[in-house]
Tab-separated table of N, CA and C in Angstrom:
chain	number	residue	atom	x	y	z
A	1	MET	N	26.323	80.261	-60.471
A	1	MET	CA	26.765	81.803	-59.812
A	1	MET	C	25.441	82.884	-59.573
A	2	ASN	N	25.456	83.470	-58.598
A	2	ASN	CA	24.411	84.469	-58.204
A	2	ASN	C	25.148	85.765	-58.075
A	3	ILE	N	24.560	86.729	-58.774
A	3	ILE	CA	24.887	88.150	-58.629
A	3	ILE	C	23.967	89.119	-58.006
A	4	LYS	N	24.278	89.524	-56.725
A	4	LYS	CA	23.229	90.393	-56.080
A	4	LYS	C	23.818	91.881	-55.622
A	5	ARG	N	22.812	92.775	-55.720
A	5	ARG	CA	23.281	94.069	-55.028
A	5	ARG	C	23.011	93.870	-53.520
A	6	ILE	N	24.254	94.381	-52.930
A	6	ILE	CA	24.414	94.268	-51.424
A	6	ILE	C	23.968	95.663	-50.696
A	7	ASN	N	23.389	95.498	-49.429
A	7	ASN	CA	23.161	96.705	-48.824
A	7	ASN	C	24.066	96.702	-47.471
A	8	LEU	N	24.087	97.571	-46.597
A	8	LEU	CA	24.950	97.571	-45.374
A	8	LEU	C	25.058	96.552	-44.494
A	9	SER	N	23.766	95.811	-44.399
A	9	SER	CA	23.948	94.746	-43.604
A	9	SER	C	24.646	93.517	-44.133
A	10	GLU	N	24.826	93.745	-45.422
A	10	GLU	CA	25.663	92.653	-46.143
A	10	GLU	C	27.040	92.873	-46.696
A	11	ALA	N	27.599	94.056	-46.050
A	11	ALA	CA	28.939	94.615	-46.358
A	11	ALA	C	29.931	93.530	-46.173
A	12	ASN	N	29.815	92.687	-45.108
A	12	ASN	CA	30.908	91.626	-44.936
A	12	ASN	C	31.127	90.752	-46.079
A	13	LEU	N	30.092	90.507	-47.090
A	13	LEU	CA	30.350	89.771	-48.148
A	13	LEU	C	31.545	90.317	-48.960
A	14	VAL	N	31.859	91.397	-49.044
A	14	VAL	CA	32.814	92.177	-50.105
A	14	VAL	C	34.131	92.745	-49.378
A	15	ILE	N	34.094	92.806	-48.003
A	15	ILE	CA	35.152	93.509	-47.372
A	15	ILE	C	36.460	92.859	-47.523
A	16	GLY	N	36.444	91.460	-47.564
A	16	GLY	CA	37.805	90.632	-47.789
A	16	GLY	C	38.211	91.052	-49.435
A	17	LEU	N	37.360	90.973	-50.135
A	17	LEU	CA	37.569	91.058	-51.599
A	17	LEU	C	38.004	92.491	-51.886
A	18	PHE	N	37.323	93.480	-51.394
A	18	PHE	CA	37.865	94.956	-51.549
A	18	PHE	C	39.219	95.000	-50.752
A	19	ASP	N	39.568	94.403	-49.782
A	19	ASP	CA	40.968	94.319	-49.444
A	19	ASP	C	42.030	93.647	-50.433
A	20	LYS	N	41.617	92.624	-50.803
A	20	LYS	CA	42.454	92.039	-52.080
A	20	LYS	C	42.686	92.731	-53.201
A	21	TYR	N	41.496	93.508	-53.557
A	21	TYR	CA	41.512	94.429	-54.691
A	21	TYR	C	42.662	95.593	-54.361
A	22	ARG	N	42.494	96.137	-53.365
A	22	ARG	CA	43.506	97.240	-52.970
A	22	ARG	C	44.768	96.539	-52.930
A	23	VAL	N	45.221	95.376	-52.561
A	23	VAL	CA	46.419	94.705	-52.419
A	23	VAL	C	46.868	94.707	-53.795
A	24	PHE	N	45.900	94.369	-54.721
A	24	PHE	CA	46.176	94.126	-56.102
A	24	PHE	C	46.912	95.311	-56.844
A	25	TYR	N	46.249	96.519	-56.293
A	25	TYR	CA	46.686	97.942	-56.578
A	25	TYR	C	47.750	98.302	-56.035
A	26	LYS	N	48.693	97.591	-55.125
A	26	LYS	CA	49.984	97.912	-54.660
A	26	LYS	C	49.612	98.737	-53.299
A	27	LYS	N	48.599	98.637	-52.524
A	27	LYS	CA	48.234	99.108	-51.295
A	27	LYS	C	48.311	97.955	-50.243
A	28	ASP	N	48.647	98.315	-48.953
A	28	ASP	CA	48.899	97.563	-47.945
A	28	ASP	C	47.516	96.814	-47.476
A	29	SER	N	47.613	95.644	-47.164
A	29	SER	CA	46.249	95.240	-46.555
A	29	SER	C	45.997	95.750	-45.310
A	30	ASP	N	44.769	96.003	-45.181
A	30	ASP	CA	44.104	96.700	-44.082
A	30	ASP	C	42.633	96.535	-44.031
A	31	ILE	N	42.267	95.327	-43.293
A	31	ILE	CA	40.844	95.063	-43.273
A	31	ILE	C	39.959	96.107	-42.737
A	32	GLY	N	40.658	96.701	-41.642
A	32	GLY	CA	39.846	97.881	-40.930
A	32	GLY	C	39.424	98.905	-41.881
A	33	LEU	N	40.305	99.380	-42.570
A	33	LEU	CA	40.042	100.488	-43.582
A	33	LEU	C	39.066	99.851	-44.318
A	34	ALA	N	39.230	98.625	-45.158
A	34	ALA	CA	38.438	98.163	-46.059
A	34	ALA	C	36.935	98.115	-45.337
A	35	GLU	N	36.773	97.544	-43.966
A	35	GLU	CA	35.591	97.700	-43.556
A	35	GLU	C	34.882	99.035	-43.389
A	36	ARG	N	35.579	99.952	-42.952
A	36	ARG	CA	35.111	101.380	-42.741
A	36	ARG	C	34.710	101.905	-44.150
A	37	PHE	N	35.355	101.696	-45.061
A	37	PHE	CA	35.336	102.510	-46.214
A	37	PHE	C	34.051	101.899	-47.167
A	38	ILE	N	33.975	100.519	-46.986
A	38	ILE	CA	32.689	99.946	-47.725
A	38	ILE	C	31.358	100.368	-46.712
A	39	LYS	N	31.509	100.140	-45.439
A	39	LYS	CA	30.336	100.427	-44.757
A	39	LYS	C	29.856	101.808	-44.917
A	40	THR	N	30.800	102.742	-44.932
A	40	THR	CA	30.789	104.124	-45.028
A	40	THR	C	29.965	104.536	-46.596
A	41	ARG	N	30.494	103.877	-47.528
A	41	ARG	CA	29.760	104.040	-48.956
A	41	ARG	C	28.491	103.646	-48.934
A	42	LEU	N	28.153	102.263	-48.301
A	42	LEU	CA	26.845	101.835	-48.295
A	42	LEU	C	26.072	102.635	-47.278
A	43	GLY	N	26.309	102.894	-46.337
A	43	GLY	CA	25.529	103.655	-45.049
A	43	GLY	C	25.097	104.874	-45.695
A	44	ASN	N	26.152	105.606	-46.479
A	44	ASN	CA	25.788	106.964	-46.910
A	44	ASN	C	25.006	106.874	-48.220
A	45	ASN	N	24.649	105.683	-48.609
A	45	ASN	CA	23.950	105.390	-50.255
A	45	ASN	C	24.768	106.304	-51.229
A	46	GLU	N	26.094	106.127	-51.044
A	46	GLU	CA	27.094	106.873	-51.900
A	46	GLU	C	27.797	105.818	-53.184
A	47	SER	N	27.421	104.606	-52.932
A	47	SER	CA	27.874	103.697	-53.932
A	47	SER	C	26.897	102.516	-54.151
A	48	VAL	N	26.963	101.865	-55.154
A	48	VAL	CA	26.110	100.658	-55.424
A	48	VAL	C	27.274	99.300	-55.649
A	49	ILE	N	26.952	98.502	-54.894
A	49	ILE	CA	27.872	97.289	-54.928
A	49	ILE	C	27.137	95.974	-55.341
A	50	PHE	N	27.751	95.308	-56.206
A	50	PHE	CA	27.071	93.913	-56.603
A	50	PHE	C	28.181	92.933	-56.344
A	51	VAL	N	27.868	91.806	-55.851
A	51	VAL	CA	28.653	90.662	-55.372
A	51	VAL	C	28.179	89.455	-56.300
A	52	ALA	N	29.346	88.785	-56.745
A	52	ALA	CA	29.048	87.446	-57.180
A	52	ALA	C	29.208	86.330	-56.018
A	53	LEU	N	28.544	85.440	-56.289
A	53	LEU	CA	28.435	84.377	-55.255
A	53	LEU	C	28.404	82.896	-55.801
A	54	GLU	N	29.218	82.098	-55.392
A	54	GLU	CA	29.236	80.744	-55.597
A	54	GLU	C	28.575	79.925	-54.447
A	55	GLY	N	27.321	79.716	-54.383
A	55	GLY	CA	26.906	79.179	-53.083
A	55	GLY	C	26.903	80.553	-52.034
A	56	ASP	N	27.281	80.371	-50.895
A	56	ASP	CA	27.621	81.495	-49.926
A	56	ASP	C	28.979	82.181	-50.257
A	57	GLN	N	29.940	81.702	-51.267
A	57	GLN	CA	31.220	82.250	-51.203
A	57	GLN	C	31.169	83.502	-52.000
A	58	PRO	N	31.582	84.434	-51.702
A	58	PRO	CA	31.866	85.640	-52.521
A	58	PRO	C	33.025	85.507	-53.444
A	59	THR	N	32.811	85.578	-54.737
A	59	THR	CA	33.796	85.463	-55.794
A	59	THR	C	34.295	86.643	-56.193
A	60	GLY	N	33.865	87.709	-56.536
A	60	GLY	CA	33.946	88.812	-56.920
A	60	GLY	C	33.026	89.936	-56.793
A	61	PHE	N	33.565	91.365	-57.047
A	61	PHE	CA	32.516	92.329	-56.794
A	61	PHE	C	32.799	93.307	-57.700
A	62	THR	N	31.957	94.428	-57.764
A	62	THR	CA	31.916	95.750	-58.444
A	62	THR	C	31.303	96.654	-57.771
A	63	GLN	N	31.938	97.912	-57.660
A	63	GLN	CA	31.475	99.126	-57.060
A	63	GLN	C	31.307	100.110	-58.070
A	64	LEU	N	29.929	100.814	-57.919
A	64	LEU	CA	29.630	101.815	-58.971
A	64	LEU	C	29.520	103.103	-58.159
A	65	TYR	N	29.984	104.382	-58.711
A	65	TYR	CA	29.598	105.648	-58.021
A	65	TYR	C	28.737	106.430	-59.180
A	66	PRO	N	27.758	107.022	-58.615
A	66	PRO	CA	27.137	108.074	-59.594
A	66	PRO	C	27.770	109.234	-60.155
A	67	LYS	N	27.602	109.518	-61.233
A	67	LYS	CA	28.202	110.685	-62.043
A	67	LYS	C	27.098	111.470	-62.561
A	68	TYR	N	26.950	112.642	-62.516
A	68	TYR	CA	25.675	113.492	-63.113
A	68	TYR	C	26.224	114.456	-64.118
A	69	SER	N	25.438	114.383	-64.988
A	69	SER	CA	25.515	115.327	-66.106
A	69	SER	C	24.585	116.533	-66.138
A	70	SER	N	25.040	117.679	-66.070
A	70	SER	CA	23.888	118.746	-65.910
A	70	SER	C	23.569	118.988	-67.354
A	71	VAL	N	24.231	119.018	-68.304
A	71	VAL	CA	23.622	118.948	-69.953
A	71	VAL	C	22.578	118.029	-70.282
A	72	SER	N	23.010	116.927	-69.885
A	72	SER	CA	22.139	115.773	-70.311
A	72	SER	C	20.921	115.714	-69.207
A	73	ALA	N	21.184	116.118	-68.137
A	73	ALA	CA	20.372	116.137	-67.047
A	73	ALA	C	19.914	114.668	-66.611
A	74	VAL	N	20.987	113.713	-66.379
A	74	VAL	CA	20.944	112.381	-66.142
A	74	VAL	C	22.037	112.001	-65.054
A	75	LYS	N	21.618	111.005	-64.481
A	75	LYS	CA	22.759	110.265	-63.634
A	75	LYS	C	23.303	109.262	-64.547
A	76	ASN	N	24.749	109.248	-64.450
A	76	ASN	CA	25.399	108.073	-65.290
A	76	ASN	C	26.144	107.416	-64.148
A	77	TRP	N	27.025	106.365	-64.543
A	77	TRP	CA	27.769	105.574	-63.456
A	77	TRP	C	28.937	105.303	-63.814
A	78	ILE	N	29.962	105.408	-62.756
A	78	ILE	CA	31.400	105.146	-62.856
A	78	ILE	C	31.542	103.748	-62.432
A	79	LEU	N	31.948	102.720	-63.191
A	79	LEU	CA	32.263	101.546	-62.444
A	79	LEU	C	33.682	101.628	-61.978
A	80	ASN	N	33.823	101.950	-60.792
A	80	ASN	CA	35.018	102.303	-60.292
A	80	ASN	C	35.945	101.000	-59.828
A	81	ASP	N	35.246	100.063	-59.320
A	81	ASP	CA	35.956	98.821	-58.877
A	81	ASP	C	35.425	97.548	-59.374
A	82	LEU	N	36.242	96.511	-59.980
A	82	LEU	CA	35.905	95.515	-60.536
A	82	LEU	C	36.969	94.521	-60.171
A	83	TYR	N	36.556	93.430	-59.387
A	83	TYR	CA	37.740	92.546	-58.757
A	83	TYR	C	37.084	91.061	-58.815
A	84	VAL	N	37.581	90.021	-58.927
A	84	VAL	CA	37.517	88.654	-59.123
A	84	VAL	C	38.482	88.213	-58.457
A	85	ASP	N	38.139	87.328	-57.328
A	85	ASP	CA	39.329	86.464	-56.635
A	85	ASP	C	40.095	85.686	-57.399
A	86	SER	N	41.469	85.600	-57.134
A	86	SER	CA	42.316	84.766	-58.236
A	86	SER	C	41.869	83.416	-58.307
A	87	ASN	N	41.244	82.789	-57.411
A	87	ASN	CA	40.766	81.456	-57.242
A	87	ASN	C	39.665	81.312	-58.238
A	88	TYR	N	39.213	82.234	-58.890
A	88	TYR	CA	37.971	82.189	-59.561
A	88	TYR	C	37.938	82.750	-61.084
A	89	ARG	N	39.144	83.386	-61.265
A	89	ARG	CA	39.221	83.836	-62.520
A	89	ARG	C	39.116	83.046	-63.865
A	90	LYS	N	38.925	83.612	-64.868
A	90	LYS	CA	38.484	83.091	-66.312
A	90	LYS	C	37.411	81.891	-66.310
A	91	GLN	N	36.649	82.425	-65.492
A	91	GLN	CA	35.285	81.644	-65.519
A	91	GLN	C	33.957	82.591	-65.855
A	92	GLY	N	34.227	83.603	-66.179
A	92	GLY	CA	33.122	84.520	-66.815
A	92	GLY	C	32.554	85.435	-65.593
A	93	ILE	N	33.250	85.349	-64.481
A	93	ILE	CA	32.563	86.354	-63.385
A	93	ILE	C	32.734	87.700	-63.663
A	94	GLY	N	33.948	88.254	-64.003
A	94	GLY	CA	33.881	89.769	-64.265
A	94	GLY	C	33.086	90.240	-65.426
A	95	GLU	N	32.969	89.341	-66.471
A	95	GLU	CA	31.869	89.669	-67.460
A	95	GLU	C	30.582	89.670	-67.099
A	96	ALA	N	30.046	88.683	-66.020
A	96	ALA	CA	28.779	88.561	-65.623
A	96	ALA	C	28.423	89.722	-64.811
A	97	LEU	N	29.658	90.268	-64.012
A	97	LEU	CA	29.375	91.397	-63.129
A	97	LEU	C	28.988	92.526	-63.871
A	98	ILE	N	29.802	92.810	-65.120
A	98	ILE	CA	29.802	94.177	-65.890
A	98	ILE	C	28.380	94.045	-66.507
A	99	LYS	N	27.892	92.854	-66.909
A	99	LYS	CA	26.441	92.858	-67.587
A	99	LYS	C	25.438	93.199	-66.338
A	100	LYS	N	25.661	92.754	-65.265
A	100	LYS	CA	24.891	93.139	-64.275
A	100	LYS	C	24.561	94.567	-64.173
A	101	VAL	N	25.861	95.201	-64.056
A	101	VAL	CA	26.145	96.706	-64.160
A	101	VAL	C	25.240	97.372	-65.042
A	102	MET	N	25.375	96.672	-66.623
A	102	MET	CA	24.838	97.456	-67.563
A	102	MET	C	23.279	97.433	-67.328
A	103	ASP	N	22.943	96.250	-67.010
A	103	ASP	CA	21.484	96.087	-66.889
A	103	ASP	C	20.736	97.128	-65.623
A	104	PHE	N	21.604	97.147	-64.575
A	104	PHE	CA	21.265	98.168	-63.598
A	104	PHE	C	21.325	99.581	-64.126
A	105	ALA	N	22.242	100.134	-64.676
A	105	ALA	CA	22.384	101.385	-65.178
A	105	ALA	C	21.198	101.556	-66.347
A	106	LYS	N	20.940	100.934	-67.075
A	106	LYS	CA	19.887	100.964	-68.019
A	106	LYS	C	18.364	101.245	-67.196
A	107	SER	N	18.356	100.208	-66.517
A	107	SER	CA	17.198	100.232	-65.520
A	107	SER	C	17.070	101.736	-64.805
A	108	ASP	N	18.111	102.264	-64.378
A	108	ASP	CA	18.344	103.478	-63.729
A	108	ASP	C	18.120	104.605	-64.402
A	109	GLY	N	18.196	104.556	-65.809
A	109	GLY	CA	17.842	105.676	-66.773
A	109	GLY	C	19.220	106.428	-67.191
A	110	ALA	N	20.385	105.683	-66.986
A	110	ALA	CA	21.658	106.254	-67.178
A	110	ALA	C	21.968	106.082	-68.889
A	111	ALA	N	22.833	107.065	-69.192
A	111	ALA	CA	23.127	107.131	-70.678
A	111	ALA	C	24.355	106.339	-70.851
A	112	TYR	N	25.142	106.269	-69.915
A	112	TYR	CA	26.514	105.480	-69.970
A	112	TYR	C	27.009	105.073	-68.887
A	113	VAL	N	27.923	103.986	-68.932
A	113	VAL	CA	28.731	103.526	-67.771
A	113	VAL	C	30.157	103.867	-68.245
A	114	GLN	N	30.928	104.359	-67.538
A	114	GLN	CA	32.461	104.815	-67.490
A	114	GLN	C	33.323	104.164	-66.745
A	115	LEU	N	34.464	103.618	-67.086
A	115	LEU	CA	35.327	103.095	-66.305
A	115	LEU	C	36.873	103.368	-66.751
A	116	GLU	N	37.804	103.180	-65.973
A	116	GLU	CA	39.322	103.533	-66.352
A	116	GLU	C	39.903	102.320	-65.943
A	117	THR	N	41.115	102.058	-66.689
A	117	THR	CA	41.961	100.931	-66.226
A	117	THR	C	43.261	101.156	-66.573
A	118	ALA	N	44.234	100.642	-65.920
A	118	ALA	CA	45.680	101.147	-66.308
A	118	ALA	C	45.945	100.552	-67.586
A	119	VAL	N	46.900	101.525	-68.438
A	119	VAL	CA	47.322	101.212	-69.956
A	119	VAL	C	47.877	99.756	-70.065
A	120	ASP	N	48.383	99.317	-69.054
A	120	ASP	CA	49.177	98.023	-69.226
A	120	ASP	C	48.269	96.850	-68.682
A	121	ASN	N	46.967	97.155	-68.466
A	121	ASN	CA	46.013	96.075	-67.750
A	121	ASN	C	45.382	95.486	-69.090
A	122	TYR	N	45.970	94.719	-69.813
A	122	TYR	CA	45.621	94.181	-71.071
A	122	TYR	C	44.547	93.199	-71.036
A	123	THR	N	44.424	92.429	-69.890
A	123	THR	CA	43.307	91.587	-69.714
A	123	THR	C	41.994	92.231	-69.535
A	124	ALA	N	42.068	93.221	-68.651
A	124	ALA	CA	40.937	94.150	-68.423
A	124	ALA	C	40.617	94.821	-69.555
A	125	GLN	N	41.369	95.296	-70.381
A	125	GLN	CA	41.005	96.037	-71.550
A	125	GLN	C	40.326	95.008	-72.530
A	126	SER	N	40.860	93.976	-72.688
A	126	SER	CA	40.352	92.974	-73.562
A	126	SER	C	38.748	92.593	-73.210
A	127	LEU	N	38.605	92.408	-71.904
A	127	LEU	CA	37.434	91.969	-71.492
A	127	LEU	C	36.305	93.358	-71.799
A	128	TYR	N	36.705	94.322	-71.438
A	128	TYR	CA	35.952	95.696	-71.492
A	128	TYR	C	35.773	96.024	-73.100
A	129	GLU	N	36.577	95.894	-74.031
A	129	GLU	CA	36.425	96.022	-75.257
A	129	GLU	C	35.562	94.836	-75.783
A	130	GLY	N	35.500	93.736	-75.233
A	130	GLY	CA	34.793	92.460	-75.736
A	130	GLY	C	33.355	92.820	-75.458
A	131	ILE	N	33.129	93.409	-74.178
A	131	ILE	CA	31.676	93.461	-74.009
A	131	ILE	C	31.058	94.782	-74.712
A	132	GLY	N	31.965	95.838	-75.276
A	132	GLY	CA	31.401	96.851	-75.965
A	132	GLY	C	31.805	98.240	-75.555
A	133	PHE	N	32.797	98.251	-74.584
A	133	PHE	CA	33.196	99.390	-74.253
A	133	PHE	C	34.232	99.940	-75.180
A	134	GLN	N	34.214	101.382	-75.552
A	134	GLN	CA	35.005	102.057	-76.261
A	134	GLN	C	36.209	103.060	-75.705
A	135	LYS	N	37.260	103.004	-76.078
A	135	LYS	CA	38.204	103.847	-75.639
A	135	LYS	C	37.790	105.341	-75.959
A	136	GLN	N	37.953	106.228	-74.986
A	136	GLN	CA	37.655	107.616	-75.051
A	136	GLN	C	38.860	108.328	-75.108
A	137	GLY	N	39.132	109.441	-75.770
A	137	GLY	CA	40.251	110.442	-75.655
A	137	GLY	C	41.692	109.898	-75.728
A	138	PRO	N	42.615	110.745	-75.311
A	138	PRO	CA	44.077	110.313	-75.589
A	138	PRO	C	44.214	109.104	-74.524
A	139	VAL	N	45.370	108.375	-74.673
A	139	VAL	CA	45.922	107.328	-73.719
A	139	VAL	C	46.892	108.076	-72.795
A	140	THR	N	46.635	108.046	-71.496
A	140	THR	CA	47.944	108.410	-70.669
A	140	THR	C	48.061	107.282	-69.629
A	141	GLU	N	48.110	107.518	-68.392
A	141	GLU	CA	48.307	106.486	-67.502
A	141	GLU	C	47.212	105.421	-67.222
A	142	TYR	N	45.943	105.915	-67.609
A	142	TYR	CA	44.802	105.245	-67.589
A	142	TYR	C	43.968	105.218	-69.054
A	143	SER	N	43.408	104.284	-69.419
A	143	SER	CA	42.549	104.214	-70.386
A	143	SER	C	41.090	104.474	-70.200
A	144	LEU	N	40.478	105.497	-70.589
A	144	LEU	CA	39.009	105.642	-70.324
A	144	LEU	C	38.002	104.899	-71.274
A	145	TYR	N	37.094	104.154	-70.763
A	145	TYR	CA	36.052	103.715	-71.667
A	145	TYR	C	34.584	104.100	-71.243
A	146	ARG	N	34.078	104.054	-72.251
A	146	ARG	CA	32.449	104.327	-72.169
A	146	ARG	C	31.762	103.320	-72.967
A	147	ILE	N	30.564	103.076	-72.331
A	147	ILE	CA	29.632	102.214	-73.168
A	147	ILE	C	28.157	102.892	-72.913
A	148	PRO	N	27.488	103.029	-74.031
A	148	PRO	CA	25.863	103.435	-73.877
A	148	PRO	C	25.207	102.398	-73.323
A	149	VAL	N	24.146	102.606	-72.610
A	149	VAL	CA	23.392	101.520	-71.978
A	149	VAL	C	21.856	101.732	-72.769
């Protein structure tokens, strides 16, 4: 498995996965919307996307957005999207993607990486807690996790 950060010219590596990610969260499949969204984020330098590849086959991705702290005067990262194709789950791809994110955030000078997940997404919660993320604040519809880098 190879994990790499993609640029705008490589957006097609994640468009199909992004569409599947949205379908997982009960949105209608819309490849055109997925393409526009991903290309706009990358084209405007608004997000960082890592893709996991098995050979030339994209198997999973994660998308990060910057979050700034005025008090700490640092840029942190929100791990907003994490998706592994159903044919490749339980192979450590999600964990490898998160570890790549943590390495990236640390090298970028971030103090932490933050993410949210549905309170009933126990598989994801187990993964995040196993890596070291800790729940923050009260539990509502989503659980907020943070991990220092």
